[in-house]
């Protein structure tokens, strides 16, 4: 499989507006848009930075996986997304190598990307996303 870069770093926050006080006002990294990913009960905010992006994730419901993450661990780095050229081929290769996946098939992520998650237990406790734009 070909991983071409870090697509984004996902950070779980209770409130995007609160978080932007640091990211935009202090660090000067501008938010270029927000999008609700209804299926996953989150709103995402994008802050492009060089070749990658910071993605702030705010839960929209107590049932959101991001709410559960914040309850369990507090706000913080939630996932690391690696950009791949062909997500279907990458998933086939991962399956072939017996890597435990959360998603066997790609689903829709923010910004029209096709995404899939690798299980944190297969990646040293890090939730890894693969993403094809
Ligand atoms: N980091 C590390 N470990 C995590 C984790 C995270 N972010 N999220 C879950 N886990 C752990 C859990 O603690 C659990 O461990 P135990 O089995 O030891 O309890 C295990 O992984 C499975 O978690 P789960 O919540 O029971 O599993 P689900 O299959 O229900 O959900 C997941 C897994 C990762 C898909 C979901 O928790 C999640 O985070 N979904 C939201 C994804 C998201 O960020 N969507 C927006 C994406 C937008 C984009 O990037 O385009």
Coordinates of C-alpha atoms and ligand atoms in Angstrom, one line a residue, residues 8 37 40 42 44 55 57 65-66 69 72-73 77-79 102-103 107 109-110 113 115 117 119-121 125-127 129, ligand 1:
X8 CA -4.9 15.0 9.4
X37 CA -20.6 14.1 9.9
X40 CA -20.7 9.6 13.4
X42 CA -19.6 14.8 15.3
X44 CA -15.5 18.6 12.5
X55 CA -9.2 18.3 12.6
X57 CA -14.0 17.0 16.6
X65 CA -18.1 7.9 20.1
X66 CA -16.3 11.2 20.6
X69 CA -13.8 9.1 24.3
X72 CA -13.2 8.0 29.3
X73 CA -9.9 9.9 28.6
X77 CA -5.6 13.5 20.4
X78 CA -8.3 11.1 19.1
X79 CA -6.9 9.7 15.8
X102 CA -12.9 -1.4 12.6
X103 CA -14.1 -0.8 9.1
X107 CA -17.2 5.0 4.6
X109 CA -15.6 11.0 6.2
X110 CA -15.4 14.8 6.3
X113 CA -13.0 11.6 1.8
X115 CA -12.1 6.7 5.2
X117 CA -10.4 2.9 10.8
X119 CA -8.5 -1.0 15.4
X120 CA -6.4 0.7 18.2
X121 CA -5.5 -2.7 19.5
X125 CA -3.4 2.0 21.3
X126 CA -3.5 4.6 18.5
X127 CA -6.7 4.9 16.5
X129 CA -7.6 6.2 10.1
Ligands
LIG1 N1 -8.1 6.0 20.6 C1 -7.6 4.9 21.2 N2 -8.5 3.9 21.5 C2 -9.8 4.0 21.2 C3 -10.3 5.2 20.6 C4 -9.4 6.2 20.3 N3 -9.8 7.3 19.7 N4 -11.6 5.0 20.4 C5 -11.9 3.8 20.9 N5 -10.8 3.2 21.4 C6 -10.8 1.9 22.0 C7 -11.8 1.7 23.1 O1 -11.4 2.2 24.3 C8 -12.1 0.3 23.0 O2 -11.1 -0.4 23.8 P1 -11.5 -1.6 24.8 O3 -11.9 -2.7 23.9 O4 -10.2 -1.8 25.5 O5 -12.6 -1.0 25.7 C9 -11.8 -0.1 21.6 O6 -11.0 0.9 21.0 C10 -13.1 -0.2 20.7 O7 -13.8 1.0 20.9 P2 -15.4 1.0 20.8 O8 -15.8 2.4 21.0 O9 -16.0 0.0 21.7 O10 -15.6 0.5 19.3 P3 -16.6 0.9 18.2 O11 -16.4 -0.1 17.1 O12 -18.0 1.2 18.7 O13 -16.0 2.3 17.7 C11 -14.5 3.9 16.7 C12 -14.7 2.5 17.4 C13 -13.0 4.2 16.8 C14 -15.0 3.8 15.2 C15 -15.3 5.0 17.4 O14 -15.0 4.9 18.8 C16 -15.0 6.4 16.9 O15 -14.1 7.0 17.4 N6 -15.7 6.9 15.9 C17 -15.7 8.3 15.5 C18 -14.7 8.4 14.5 C19 -14.5 9.8 14.1 O16 -13.6 10.5 14.5 N7 -15.3 10.3 13.1 C20 -15.1 11.6 12.4 C21 -14.1 11.3 11.3 C22 -14.1 12.5 10.4 C23 -12.9 12.3 9.4 O17 -11.8 12.1 9.9 O18 -13.1 12.4 8.2

